[in-house]
mmCIF file of C-alpha atoms and ligand atoms in Angstrom:
data_model
loop_
_atom_site.group_PDB
_atom_site.id
_atom_site.type_symbol
_atom_site.label_atom_id
_atom_site.label_comp_id
_atom_site.label_asym_id
_atom_site.label_seq_id
_atom_site.Cartn_x
_atom_site.Cartn_y
_atom_site.Cartn_z
ATOM 1 C CA MET A 1 -15.372 -18.726 4.077
ATOM 2 C CA SER A 2 -18.648 -17.995 2.275
ATOM 3 C CA ASP A 3 -18.748 -16.060 -0.991
ATOM 4 C CA ASP A 4 -22.439 -15.392 -0.434
ATOM 5 C CA SER A 5 -21.959 -13.769 2.948
ATOM 6 C CA ARG A 6 -19.070 -11.682 1.571
ATOM 7 C CA LYS A 7 -21.244 -10.555 -1.333
ATOM 8 C CA ARG A 8 -24.072 -9.653 1.047
ATOM 9 C CA LEU A 9 -21.629 -7.724 3.216
ATOM 10 C CA ALA A 10 -20.281 -5.872 0.167
ATOM 11 C CA ALA A 11 -23.829 -4.931 -0.874
ATOM 12 C CA GLN A 12 -24.676 -3.651 2.638
ATOM 13 C CA LEU A 13 -21.485 -1.614 2.800
ATOM 14 C CA ALA A 14 -22.063 -0.214 -0.705
ATOM 15 C CA GLU A 15 -25.570 0.923 0.249
ATOM 16 C CA ALA A 16 -24.289 2.590 3.452
ATOM 17 C CA VAL A 17 -21.503 4.374 1.554
ATOM 18 C CA ALA A 18 -23.832 5.425 -1.275
ATOM 19 C CA GLU A 19 -26.248 6.823 1.329
ATOM 20 C CA ALA A 20 -23.416 8.817 2.918
ATOM 21 C CA LEU A 21 -22.430 10.222 -0.485
ATOM 22 C CA ARG A 22 -26.038 11.093 -1.340
ATOM 23 C CA ALA A 23 -26.457 12.894 1.988
ATOM 24 C CA ASP A 24 -23.326 14.975 1.366
ATOM 25 C CA LEU A 25 -24.189 15.650 -2.285
ATOM 26 C CA ALA A 26 -27.521 17.073 -1.103
ATOM 27 C CA ARG A 27 -25.582 19.720 0.861
ATOM 28 C CA HIS A 28 -22.375 20.193 -1.146
ATOM 29 C CA ASP A 29 -21.341 20.455 -4.808
ATOM 30 C CA ARG A 30 -18.947 17.534 -4.531
ATOM 31 C CA ALA A 31 -18.403 14.540 -2.257
ATOM 32 C CA LEU A 32 -15.095 12.761 -1.750
ATOM 33 C CA LEU A 33 -14.730 9.023 -1.155
ATOM 34 C CA VAL A 34 -11.473 7.473 0.112
ATOM 35 C CA LEU A 35 -11.040 3.785 -0.715
ATOM 36 C CA SER A 36 -8.626 1.076 0.310
ATOM 37 C CA GLY A 37 -7.100 -1.538 -1.950
ATOM 38 C CA GLY A 38 -5.971 -5.107 -1.417
ATOM 39 C CA SER A 39 -8.145 -8.118 -2.185
ATOM 40 C CA THR A 40 -11.132 -7.543 0.141
ATOM 41 C CA PRO A 41 -12.867 -4.589 -1.573
ATOM 42 C CA VAL A 42 -13.412 -6.077 -5.056
ATOM 43 C CA PRO A 43 -17.068 -7.165 -4.462
ATOM 44 C CA PHE A 44 -17.715 -3.890 -2.625
ATOM 45 C CA PHE A 45 -16.436 -1.875 -5.609
ATOM 46 C CA ALA A 46 -18.714 -3.870 -7.936
ATOM 47 C CA ALA A 47 -21.722 -3.306 -5.634
ATOM 48 C CA LEU A 48 -20.971 0.403 -5.255
ATOM 49 C CA ALA A 49 -20.659 0.822 -9.046
ATOM 50 C CA ALA A 50 -24.243 -0.426 -9.305
ATOM 51 C CA CYS A 51 -25.581 2.176 -6.829
ATOM 52 C CA GLU A 52 -27.571 5.105 -8.067
ATOM 53 C CA LEU A 53 -25.551 8.243 -7.470
ATOM 54 C CA ASP A 54 -24.722 11.518 -9.184
ATOM 55 C CA TRP A 55 -21.318 10.077 -10.005
ATOM 56 C CA ALA A 56 -20.168 13.158 -11.937
ATOM 57 C CA ARG A 57 -20.049 15.006 -8.591
ATOM 58 C CA VAL A 58 -18.175 12.225 -6.764
ATOM 59 C CA GLN A 59 -14.408 12.341 -6.293
ATOM 60 C CA VAL A 60 -12.544 9.146 -5.472
ATOM 61 C CA THR A 61 -9.052 8.684 -4.106
ATOM 62 C CA LEU A 62 -7.164 6.014 -2.175
ATOM 63 C CA ALA A 63 -6.127 5.618 1.447
ATOM 64 C CA ASP A 64 -2.801 4.223 0.218
ATOM 65 C CA GLU A 65 -0.933 2.885 -2.751
ATOM 66 C CA ARG A 66 2.051 0.780 -3.640
ATOM 67 C CA TRP A 67 4.560 2.803 -5.672
ATOM 68 C CA VAL A 68 4.033 0.763 -8.833
ATOM 69 C CA ALA A 69 2.774 1.521 -12.344
ATOM 70 C CA GLU A 70 -0.961 2.166 -12.479
ATOM 71 C CA ASP A 71 -1.505 -0.963 -14.565
ATOM 72 C CA ALA A 72 0.571 -3.244 -12.295
ATOM 73 C CA ALA A 73 -1.170 -6.307 -10.858
ATOM 74 C CA ASP A 74 -0.837 -4.988 -7.294
ATOM 75 C CA SER A 75 -1.846 -1.390 -8.028
ATOM 76 C CA ASN A 76 -4.811 -0.231 -5.950
ATOM 77 C CA ALA A 77 -5.604 2.303 -8.698
ATOM 78 C CA ARG A 78 -5.943 -0.531 -11.222
ATOM 79 C CA LEU A 79 -8.387 -2.248 -8.879
ATOM 80 C CA VAL A 80 -10.528 0.888 -8.612
ATOM 81 C CA ARG A 81 -10.491 1.478 -12.361
ATOM 82 C CA GLU A 82 -11.371 -2.145 -13.176
ATOM 83 C CA HIS A 83 -14.044 -2.776 -10.554
ATOM 84 C CA LEU A 84 -15.566 0.580 -9.590
ATOM 85 C CA LEU A 85 -15.187 3.093 -12.421
ATOM 86 C CA LYS A 86 -17.522 1.313 -14.805
ATOM 87 C CA GLY A 87 -20.896 2.262 -16.321
ATOM 88 C CA PRO A 88 -22.370 5.406 -14.679
ATOM 89 C CA ALA A 89 -19.630 5.291 -11.992
ATOM 90 C CA ALA A 90 -17.042 6.028 -14.715
ATOM 91 C CA ALA A 91 -18.217 9.657 -14.478
ATOM 92 C CA ALA A 92 -16.539 9.982 -11.043
ATOM 93 C CA THR A 93 -13.255 11.883 -10.838
ATOM 94 C CA PHE A 94 -10.517 9.496 -9.739
ATOM 95 C CA VAL A 95 -7.306 10.886 -8.249
ATOM 96 C CA PRO A 96 -4.562 8.246 -7.940
ATOM 97 C CA LEU A 97 -1.691 8.473 -5.456
ATOM 98 C CA THR A 98 1.223 7.701 -7.807
ATOM 99 C CA THR A 99 3.205 9.734 -10.331
ATOM 100 C CA ALA A 100 5.822 8.778 -12.909
ATOM 101 C CA ASP A 101 8.580 9.657 -10.414
ATOM 102 C CA PRO A 102 10.838 6.743 -9.500
ATOM 103 C CA THR A 103 10.166 6.996 -5.756
ATOM 104 C CA PRO A 104 7.254 8.102 -3.544
ATOM 105 C CA GLU A 105 9.564 10.594 -1.842
ATOM 106 C CA GLN A 106 10.088 12.297 -5.229
ATOM 107 C CA GLY A 107 6.413 12.124 -6.157
ATOM 108 C CA ALA A 108 4.954 13.158 -2.793
ATOM 109 C CA ALA A 109 4.800 16.906 -3.508
ATOM 110 C CA ALA A 110 2.862 16.387 -6.763
ATOM 111 C CA VAL A 111 0.498 13.990 -5.016
ATOM 112 C CA ALA A 112 -0.039 16.525 -2.209
ATOM 113 C CA GLU A 113 -0.894 19.167 -4.811
ATOM 114 C CA ARG A 114 -3.470 16.848 -6.421
ATOM 115 C CA LEU A 115 -4.967 15.989 -3.060
ATOM 116 C CA ALA A 116 -5.232 19.666 -2.115
ATOM 117 C CA ALA A 117 -7.681 20.179 -4.996
ATOM 118 C CA LEU A 118 -10.168 17.645 -3.591
ATOM 119 C CA ALA A 119 -13.333 18.298 -1.557
ATOM 120 C CA TRP A 120 -12.068 17.551 1.972
ATOM 121 C CA PRO A 121 -13.202 16.428 4.424
ATOM 122 C CA ALA A 122 -14.011 13.121 2.784
ATOM 123 C CA SER A 123 -17.613 11.957 3.062
ATOM 124 C CA ALA A 124 -16.381 8.483 3.881
ATOM 125 C CA VAL A 125 -13.175 6.534 4.331
ATOM 126 C CA ILE A 126 -13.325 2.789 3.818
ATOM 127 C CA LEU A 127 -10.429 1.178 5.615
ATOM 128 C CA GLY A 128 -9.151 -2.354 5.191
ATOM 129 C CA MET A 129 -6.886 -4.172 7.606
ATOM 130 C CA GLY A 130 -4.062 -6.652 7.180
ATOM 131 C CA GLY A 131 -3.313 -9.605 9.440
ATOM 132 C CA ASP A 132 -0.569 -7.513 11.051
ATOM 133 C CA GLY A 133 -3.065 -4.822 12.081
ATOM 134 C CA HIS A 134 -1.970 -2.382 9.377
ATOM 135 C CA THR A 135 -4.501 -0.129 7.757
ATOM 136 C CA ALA A 136 -3.941 2.165 4.761
ATOM 137 C CA SER A 137 -0.103 1.858 4.583
ATOM 138 C CA LEU A 138 0.370 2.377 8.311
ATOM 139 C CA PHE A 139 2.311 -0.815 9.017
ATOM 140 C CA PRO A 140 3.722 -1.744 12.435
ATOM 141 C CA ASP A 141 7.198 -1.856 10.838
ATOM 142 C CA SER A 142 6.945 1.240 8.601
ATOM 143 C CA ARG A 143 9.937 3.468 9.238
ATOM 144 C CA GLU A 144 7.688 6.500 8.871
ATOM 145 C CA LEU A 145 4.863 5.160 11.070
ATOM 146 C CA ALA A 146 5.334 7.775 13.808
ATOM 147 C CA LEU A 147 5.419 10.532 11.191
ATOM 148 C CA ALA A 148 2.315 9.228 9.390
ATOM 149 C CA LEU A 149 0.466 9.048 12.722
ATOM 150 C CA THR A 150 1.290 12.612 13.711
ATOM 151 C CA THR A 151 1.872 14.803 10.640
ATOM 152 C CA GLU A 152 -0.679 17.301 9.401
ATOM 153 C CA ALA A 153 0.497 16.665 5.817
ATOM 154 C CA ALA A 154 -2.060 14.850 3.658
ATOM 155 C CA ALA A 155 0.212 12.035 2.501
ATOM 156 C CA VAL A 156 3.469 10.390 3.504
ATOM 157 C CA ALA A 157 5.940 8.235 1.553
ATOM 158 C CA VAL A 158 6.620 5.066 3.539
ATOM 159 C CA ARG A 159 9.293 2.395 3.506
ATOM 160 C CA THR A 160 8.319 -0.867 5.173
ATOM 161 C CA PRO A 161 10.761 -3.766 5.552
ATOM 162 C CA SER A 162 7.947 -6.354 5.454
ATOM 163 C CA GLN A 163 6.636 -5.022 2.122
ATOM 164 C CA PRO A 164 8.183 -5.511 -1.318
ATOM 165 C CA GLN A 165 7.525 -1.986 -2.609
ATOM 166 C CA PRO A 166 7.732 1.516 -1.209
ATOM 167 C CA ARG A 167 4.305 3.047 -0.702
ATOM 168 C CA ILE A 168 2.444 6.260 -0.160
ATOM 169 C CA THR A 169 -0.294 6.600 2.444
ATOM 170 C CA LEU A 170 -2.742 9.242 3.545
ATOM 171 C CA SER A 171 -1.774 10.422 7.007
ATOM 172 C CA ALA A 172 -3.797 9.367 10.051
ATOM 173 C CA GLU A 173 -4.810 12.997 10.519
ATOM 174 C CA ARG A 174 -6.215 13.237 6.978
ATOM 175 C CA LEU A 175 -8.055 9.951 7.366
ATOM 176 C CA HIS A 176 -9.436 11.014 10.755
ATOM 177 C CA GLN A 177 -10.939 14.175 9.253
ATOM 178 C CA ALA A 178 -13.487 12.203 7.214
ATOM 179 C CA ARG A 179 -17.158 12.493 8.181
ATOM 180 C CA ARG A 180 -17.641 8.705 8.343
ATOM 181 C CA HIS A 181 -15.308 5.746 8.796
ATOM 182 C CA PHE A 182 -15.964 2.176 7.722
ATOM 183 C CA LEU A 183 -13.811 -0.915 8.280
ATOM 184 C CA HIS A 184 -14.283 -3.692 5.710
ATOM 185 C CA ILE A 185 -12.754 -7.031 6.700
ATOM 186 C CA THR A 186 -13.420 -10.713 6.134
ATOM 187 C CA GLY A 187 -12.325 -13.987 7.707
ATOM 188 C CA GLY A 188 -11.774 -15.338 11.202
ATOM 189 C CA ASP A 189 -8.113 -14.268 11.307
ATOM 190 C CA LYS A 190 -8.943 -10.612 10.804
ATOM 191 C CA ARG A 191 -11.767 -10.781 13.342
ATOM 192 C CA ALA A 192 -9.229 -12.086 15.864
ATOM 193 C CA VAL A 193 -6.807 -9.252 15.027
ATOM 194 C CA LEU A 194 -9.595 -6.716 15.480
ATOM 195 C CA ALA A 195 -10.521 -8.266 18.847
ATOM 196 C CA ARG A 196 -6.860 -7.974 19.886
ATOM 197 C CA ALA A 197 -6.788 -4.358 18.722
ATOM 198 C CA LEU A 198 -9.907 -3.563 20.756
ATOM 199 C CA ALA A 199 -8.324 -5.084 23.858
ATOM 200 C CA GLY A 200 -5.221 -2.863 23.864
ATOM 201 C CA ASP A 201 -4.024 0.636 23.082
ATOM 202 C CA ASP A 202 -0.540 0.528 21.513
ATOM 203 C CA VAL A 203 -1.089 2.030 18.042
ATOM 204 C CA ARG A 204 2.428 1.144 16.918
ATOM 205 C CA GLU A 205 1.758 -2.530 17.586
ATOM 206 C CA LEU A 206 -1.574 -2.566 15.668
ATOM 207 C CA PRO A 207 -2.019 0.686 13.697
ATOM 208 C CA ILE A 208 -5.752 0.016 13.112
ATOM 209 C CA ARG A 209 -6.103 1.168 16.742
ATOM 210 C CA ALA A 210 -5.651 4.747 15.550
ATOM 211 C CA PHE A 211 -9.160 4.580 14.054
ATOM 212 C CA LEU A 212 -11.185 2.529 16.525
ATOM 213 C CA ALA A 213 -12.660 5.612 18.184
ATOM 214 C CA CYS A 214 -13.550 7.533 14.977
ATOM 215 C CA PRO A 215 -16.209 5.929 15.376
ATOM 216 C CA LEU A 216 -15.526 3.028 13.038
ATOM 217 C CA ALA A 217 -18.473 1.124 11.529
ATOM 218 C CA THR A 218 -17.198 -2.423 11.128
ATOM 219 C CA TYR A 219 -18.392 -4.608 8.251
ATOM 220 C CA TRP A 220 -17.213 -8.171 8.753
ATOM 221 C CA ALA A 221 -18.142 -11.499 7.167
ATOM 222 C CA PRO A 222 -16.588 -14.977 7.620
HETATM 223 O O1 LIG B 301 -1.782 -3.570 1.469
HETATM 224 C C1 LIG B 301 -2.933 -3.349 1.670
HETATM 225 O O2 LIG B 301 -3.611 -4.167 2.519
HETATM 226 C C2 LIG B 301 -4.789 -3.771 3.196
HETATM 227 C C3 LIG B 301 -5.607 -5.054 3.391
HETATM 228 O O3 LIG B 301 -5.622 -5.791 2.159
HETATM 229 P P1 LIG B 301 -6.345 -7.181 1.971
HETATM 230 O O4 LIG B 301 -5.760 -7.754 0.706
HETATM 231 O O5 LIG B 301 -6.042 -8.038 3.164
HETATM 232 O O6 LIG B 301 -7.795 -6.878 1.828
HETATM 233 C C4 LIG B 301 -5.550 -2.685 2.446
HETATM 234 O O7 LIG B 301 -6.525 -2.133 3.284
HETATM 235 C C5 LIG B 301 -4.605 -1.600 1.936
HETATM 236 O O8 LIG B 301 -5.293 -0.561 1.268
HETATM 237 C C6 LIG B 301 -3.652 -2.245 0.972
HETATM 238 O O9 LIG B 301 -2.792 -1.316 0.355
#
Protein backbone atom coordinates (compact mmCIF):
# COMPACT_ATOMS: atom_id res chain seq x y z
CA MET A 1 0.00 0.00 0.00
CA SER A 2 1.29 3.48 -0.87
CA ASP A 3 -0.12 6.60 0.75
CA ASP A 4 1.36 8.68 -2.06
CA SER A 5 -0.40 6.77 -4.81
CA ARG A 6 -3.68 6.92 -2.86
CA LYS A 7 -3.28 10.67 -2.43
CA ARG A 8 -2.56 11.09 -6.14
CA LEU A 9 -5.61 8.99 -6.97
CA ALA A 10 -7.77 11.08 -4.63
CA ALA A 11 -6.53 14.29 -6.29
CA GLN A 12 -7.27 12.93 -9.79
CA LEU A 13 -10.75 11.81 -8.76
CA ALA A 14 -11.44 15.16 -7.06
CA GLU A 15 -10.47 17.05 -10.21
CA ALA A 16 -12.70 14.82 -12.38
CA VAL A 17 -15.65 15.25 -10.01
CA ALA A 18 -15.11 19.01 -9.69
CA GLU A 19 -15.03 19.24 -13.50
CA ALA A 20 -18.33 17.34 -13.71
CA LEU A 21 -19.90 19.70 -11.15
CA ARG A 22 -18.58 22.78 -12.96
CA ALA A 23 -19.98 21.52 -16.27
CA ASP A 24 -23.43 21.00 -14.72
CA LEU A 25 -23.35 24.30 -12.81
CA ALA A 26 -22.73 26.06 -16.14
CA ARG A 27 -26.09 24.71 -17.37
CA HIS A 28 -28.18 24.40 -14.20
CA ASP A 29 -28.82 26.42 -11.02
CA ARG A 30 -27.74 23.56 -8.78
CA ALA A 31 -25.65 20.40 -9.04
CA LEU A 32 -26.04 17.34 -6.83
CA LEU A 33 -23.16 15.12 -5.72
CA VAL A 34 -23.74 11.67 -4.18
CA LEU A 35 -20.89 10.40 -2.00
CA SER A 36 -20.03 7.11 -0.37
CA GLY A 37 -18.61 6.65 3.11
CA GLY A 38 -16.30 4.08 4.65
CA SER A 39 -12.56 4.60 5.01
CA THR A 40 -11.47 5.00 1.36
CA PRO A 41 -12.89 8.47 0.53
CA VAL A 42 -11.20 10.54 3.28
CA PRO A 43 -8.29 11.81 1.09
CA PHE A 44 -10.72 12.34 -1.80
CA PHE A 45 -12.98 14.50 0.40
CA ALA A 46 -9.96 16.58 1.47
CA ALA A 47 -8.85 17.01 -2.17
CA LEU A 48 -12.36 17.90 -3.33
CA ALA A 49 -12.73 20.50 -0.54
CA ALA A 50 -9.68 22.24 -2.01
CA CYS A 51 -11.20 22.45 -5.52
CA GLU A 52 -12.48 25.73 -6.84
CA LEU A 53 -16.23 25.48 -7.20
CA ASP A 54 -19.33 27.57 -6.64
CA TRP A 55 -20.00 25.51 -3.53
CA ALA A 56 -23.11 27.48 -2.55
CA ARG A 57 -24.86 25.91 -5.57
CA VAL A 58 -23.67 22.36 -4.81
CA GLN A 59 -25.88 19.88 -2.98
CA VAL A 60 -24.30 16.85 -1.34
CA THR A 61 -25.92 13.66 -0.12
CA LEU A 62 -24.83 10.08 0.54
CA ALA A 63 -25.23 6.81 -1.34
CA ASP A 64 -25.88 5.10 2.00
CA GLU A 65 -25.68 5.47 5.73
CA ARG A 66 -25.56 3.42 8.88
CA TRP A 67 -28.54 4.20 11.11
CA VAL A 68 -26.42 5.81 13.82
CA ALA A 69 -26.21 9.28 15.36
CA GLU A 70 -24.66 11.84 13.04
CA ASP A 71 -21.67 12.25 15.35
CA ALA A 72 -21.03 8.50 15.74
CA ALA A 73 -17.58 7.22 14.76
CA ASP A 74 -19.01 5.15 11.90
CA SER A 75 -21.40 7.79 10.55
CA ASN A 76 -20.80 8.60 6.89
CA ALA A 77 -22.35 12.04 7.52
CA ARG A 78 -19.70 12.75 10.16
CA LEU A 79 -17.01 11.85 7.64
CA VAL A 80 -18.44 14.27 5.07
CA ARG A 81 -18.79 17.07 7.60
CA GLU A 82 -15.26 16.59 8.97
CA HIS A 83 -13.36 16.10 5.72
CA LEU A 84 -15.34 17.77 2.93
CA LEU A 85 -17.51 20.57 4.31
CA LYS A 86 -14.64 22.81 5.31
CA GLY A 87 -13.48 26.24 4.09
CA PRO A 88 -15.34 27.33 0.91
CA ALA A 89 -16.88 23.83 0.61
CA ALA A 90 -18.82 24.49 3.85
CA ALA A 91 -21.19 26.58 1.69
CA ALA A 92 -22.54 23.37 0.06
CA THR A 93 -25.95 22.12 1.16
CA PHE A 94 -25.54 18.73 2.82
CA VAL A 95 -28.54 16.42 3.13
CA PRO A 96 -27.89 13.46 5.46
CA LEU A 97 -29.78 10.16 5.26
CA THR A 98 -30.66 9.73 8.95
CA THR A 99 -33.35 11.17 11.23
CA ALA A 100 -33.90 10.99 14.98
CA ASP A 101 -36.27 8.03 14.47
CA PRO A 102 -35.15 4.83 16.17
CA THR A 103 -35.14 2.76 12.96
CA PRO A 104 -34.53 3.43 9.25
CA GLU A 105 -37.96 1.98 8.48
CA GLN A 106 -39.52 4.72 10.64
CA GLY A 107 -37.29 7.45 9.22
CA ALA A 108 -37.48 6.44 5.55
CA ALA A 109 -40.47 8.63 4.64
CA ALA A 110 -38.83 11.78 6.06
CA VAL A 111 -35.60 10.94 4.26
CA ALA A 112 -37.52 10.42 1.00
CA GLU A 113 -39.12 13.84 1.44
CA ARG A 114 -35.70 15.47 1.93
CA LEU A 115 -34.30 13.67 -1.09
CA ALA A 116 -37.24 14.76 -3.24
CA ALA A 117 -36.18 18.39 -2.77
CA LEU A 118 -32.75 17.81 -4.35
CA ALA A 119 -31.62 18.55 -7.92
CA TRP A 120 -31.85 15.07 -9.47
CA PRO A 121 -30.39 13.57 -11.52
CA ALA A 122 -27.13 13.75 -9.62
CA SER A 123 -24.17 15.18 -11.52
CA ALA A 124 -22.01 12.40 -10.16
CA VAL A 125 -22.19 9.37 -7.90
CA ILE A 126 -18.98 8.21 -6.28
CA LEU A 127 -19.33 4.58 -5.32
CA GLY A 128 -17.09 2.60 -3.00
CA MET A 129 -16.95 -1.16 -2.77
CA GLY A 130 -16.44 -3.60 0.08
CA GLY A 131 -14.50 -6.85 -0.07
CA ASP A 132 -17.84 -8.67 -0.38
CA GLY A 133 -18.72 -6.76 -3.55
CA HIS A 134 -21.24 -4.50 -1.81
CA THR A 135 -21.64 -0.93 -2.93
CA ALA A 136 -23.73 1.77 -1.24
CA SER A 137 -25.60 -0.49 1.25
CA LEU A 138 -26.45 -3.10 -1.36
CA PHE A 139 -24.91 -6.10 0.40
CA PRO A 140 -25.07 -9.67 -0.92
CA ASP A 141 -26.84 -10.67 2.32
CA SER A 142 -29.18 -7.66 2.69
CA ARG A 143 -32.72 -8.90 3.19
CA GLU A 144 -33.97 -6.02 1.06
CA LEU A 145 -31.38 -6.44 -1.72
CA ALA A 146 -33.92 -7.47 -4.37
CA LEU A 147 -36.15 -4.55 -3.40
CA ALA A 148 -33.26 -2.05 -3.45
CA LEU A 149 -32.22 -3.32 -6.89
CA THR A 150 -35.68 -2.95 -8.40
CA THR A 151 -37.70 -0.25 -6.61
CA GLU A 152 -38.30 3.17 -8.09
CA ALA A 153 -38.27 4.66 -4.57
CA ALA A 154 -35.25 6.87 -3.86
CA ALA A 155 -34.13 5.12 -0.68
CA VAL A 156 -34.62 1.81 1.09
CA ALA A 157 -34.12 0.77 4.73
CA VAL A 158 -31.96 -2.35 4.82
CA ARG A 159 -31.23 -5.05 7.36
CA THR A 160 -28.05 -7.02 6.74
CA PRO A 161 -27.02 -9.96 8.93
CA SER A 162 -23.30 -9.35 8.28
CA GLN A 163 -23.53 -5.72 9.45
CA PRO A 164 -23.85 -4.48 13.04
CA GLN A 165 -26.35 -1.70 12.33
CA PRO A 166 -29.43 -1.27 10.19
CA ARG A 167 -28.81 1.05 7.26
CA ILE A 168 -30.47 3.15 4.63
CA THR A 169 -29.34 3.12 1.01
CA LEU A 170 -30.21 4.94 -2.18
CA SER A 171 -31.88 2.50 -4.54
CA ALA A 172 -30.01 1.15 -7.57
CA GLU A 173 -32.47 2.99 -9.80
CA ARG A 174 -31.74 6.34 -8.13
CA LEU A 175 -28.01 5.75 -8.32
CA HIS A 176 -28.26 4.69 -11.98
CA GLN A 177 -29.99 7.96 -12.89
CA ALA A 178 -26.85 10.01 -12.21
CA ARG A 179 -25.09 11.63 -15.17
CA ARG A 180 -21.68 10.18 -14.22
CA HIS A 181 -20.54 7.23 -12.12
CA PHE A 182 -17.17 6.82 -10.45
CA LEU A 183 -15.83 3.84 -8.49
CA HIS A 184 -13.15 4.69 -5.91
CA ILE A 185 -11.27 1.68 -4.54
CA THR A 186 -7.82 0.88 -3.21
CA GLY A 187 -5.78 -2.25 -2.54
CA GLY A 188 -5.11 -5.55 -4.27
CA ASP A 189 -8.04 -7.31 -2.58
CA LYS A 190 -10.59 -4.91 -4.01
CA ARG A 191 -8.99 -5.06 -7.45
CA ALA A 192 -9.43 -8.84 -7.33
CA VAL A 193 -13.09 -8.48 -6.31
CA LEU A 194 -13.66 -6.06 -9.18
CA ALA A 195 -12.00 -8.49 -11.62
CA ARG A 196 -14.33 -11.23 -10.33
CA ALA A 197 -17.32 -8.92 -10.73
CA LEU A 198 -16.33 -8.14 -14.32
CA ALA A 199 -16.08 -11.85 -15.10
CA GLY A 200 -19.65 -12.73 -14.08
CA ASP A 201 -23.18 -11.39 -14.06
CA ASP A 202 -24.97 -12.41 -10.83
CA VAL A 203 -25.76 -9.07 -9.17
CA ARG A 204 -26.93 -10.74 -5.97
CA GLU A 205 -23.54 -12.38 -5.54
CA LEU A 206 -21.58 -9.13 -6.09
CA PRO A 207 -23.94 -6.12 -6.08
CA ILE A 208 -21.29 -3.81 -7.60
CA ARG A 209 -22.20 -5.60 -10.86
CA ALA A 210 -25.37 -3.51 -11.00
CA PHE A 211 -23.22 -0.49 -11.92
CA LEU A 212 -20.49 -1.88 -14.17
CA ALA A 213 -22.30 -0.82 -17.34
CA CYS A 214 -23.26 2.72 -16.22
CA PRO A 215 -20.47 3.33 -17.50
CA LEU A 216 -18.34 3.28 -14.36
CA ALA A 217 -15.06 5.23 -14.32
CA THR A 218 -12.81 3.24 -12.01
CA TYR A 219 -10.21 4.97 -9.84
CA TRP A 220 -7.93 2.41 -8.24
CA ALA A 221 -4.59 2.61 -6.45
CA PRO A 222 -2.58 -0.11 -4.63
O1 LIG B 1 -20.03 0.30 4.47
C1 LIG B 1 -19.58 0.94 3.57
O2 LIG B 1 -18.56 0.40 2.84
C2 LIG B 1 -18.26 0.80 1.52
C3 LIG B 1 -16.75 0.60 1.35
O3 LIG B 1 -16.08 1.13 2.50
P1 LIG B 1 -14.51 1.09 2.71
O4 LIG B 1 -14.31 1.37 4.18
O5 LIG B 1 -14.02 -0.27 2.33
O6 LIG B 1 -13.95 2.17 1.86
C4 LIG B 1 -18.71 2.23 1.23
O7 LIG B 1 -18.66 2.46 -0.15
C5 LIG B 1 -20.11 2.49 1.77
O8 LIG B 1 -20.56 3.80 1.48
C6 LIG B 1 -20.07 2.31 3.26
O9 LIG B 1 -21.29 2.63 3.88
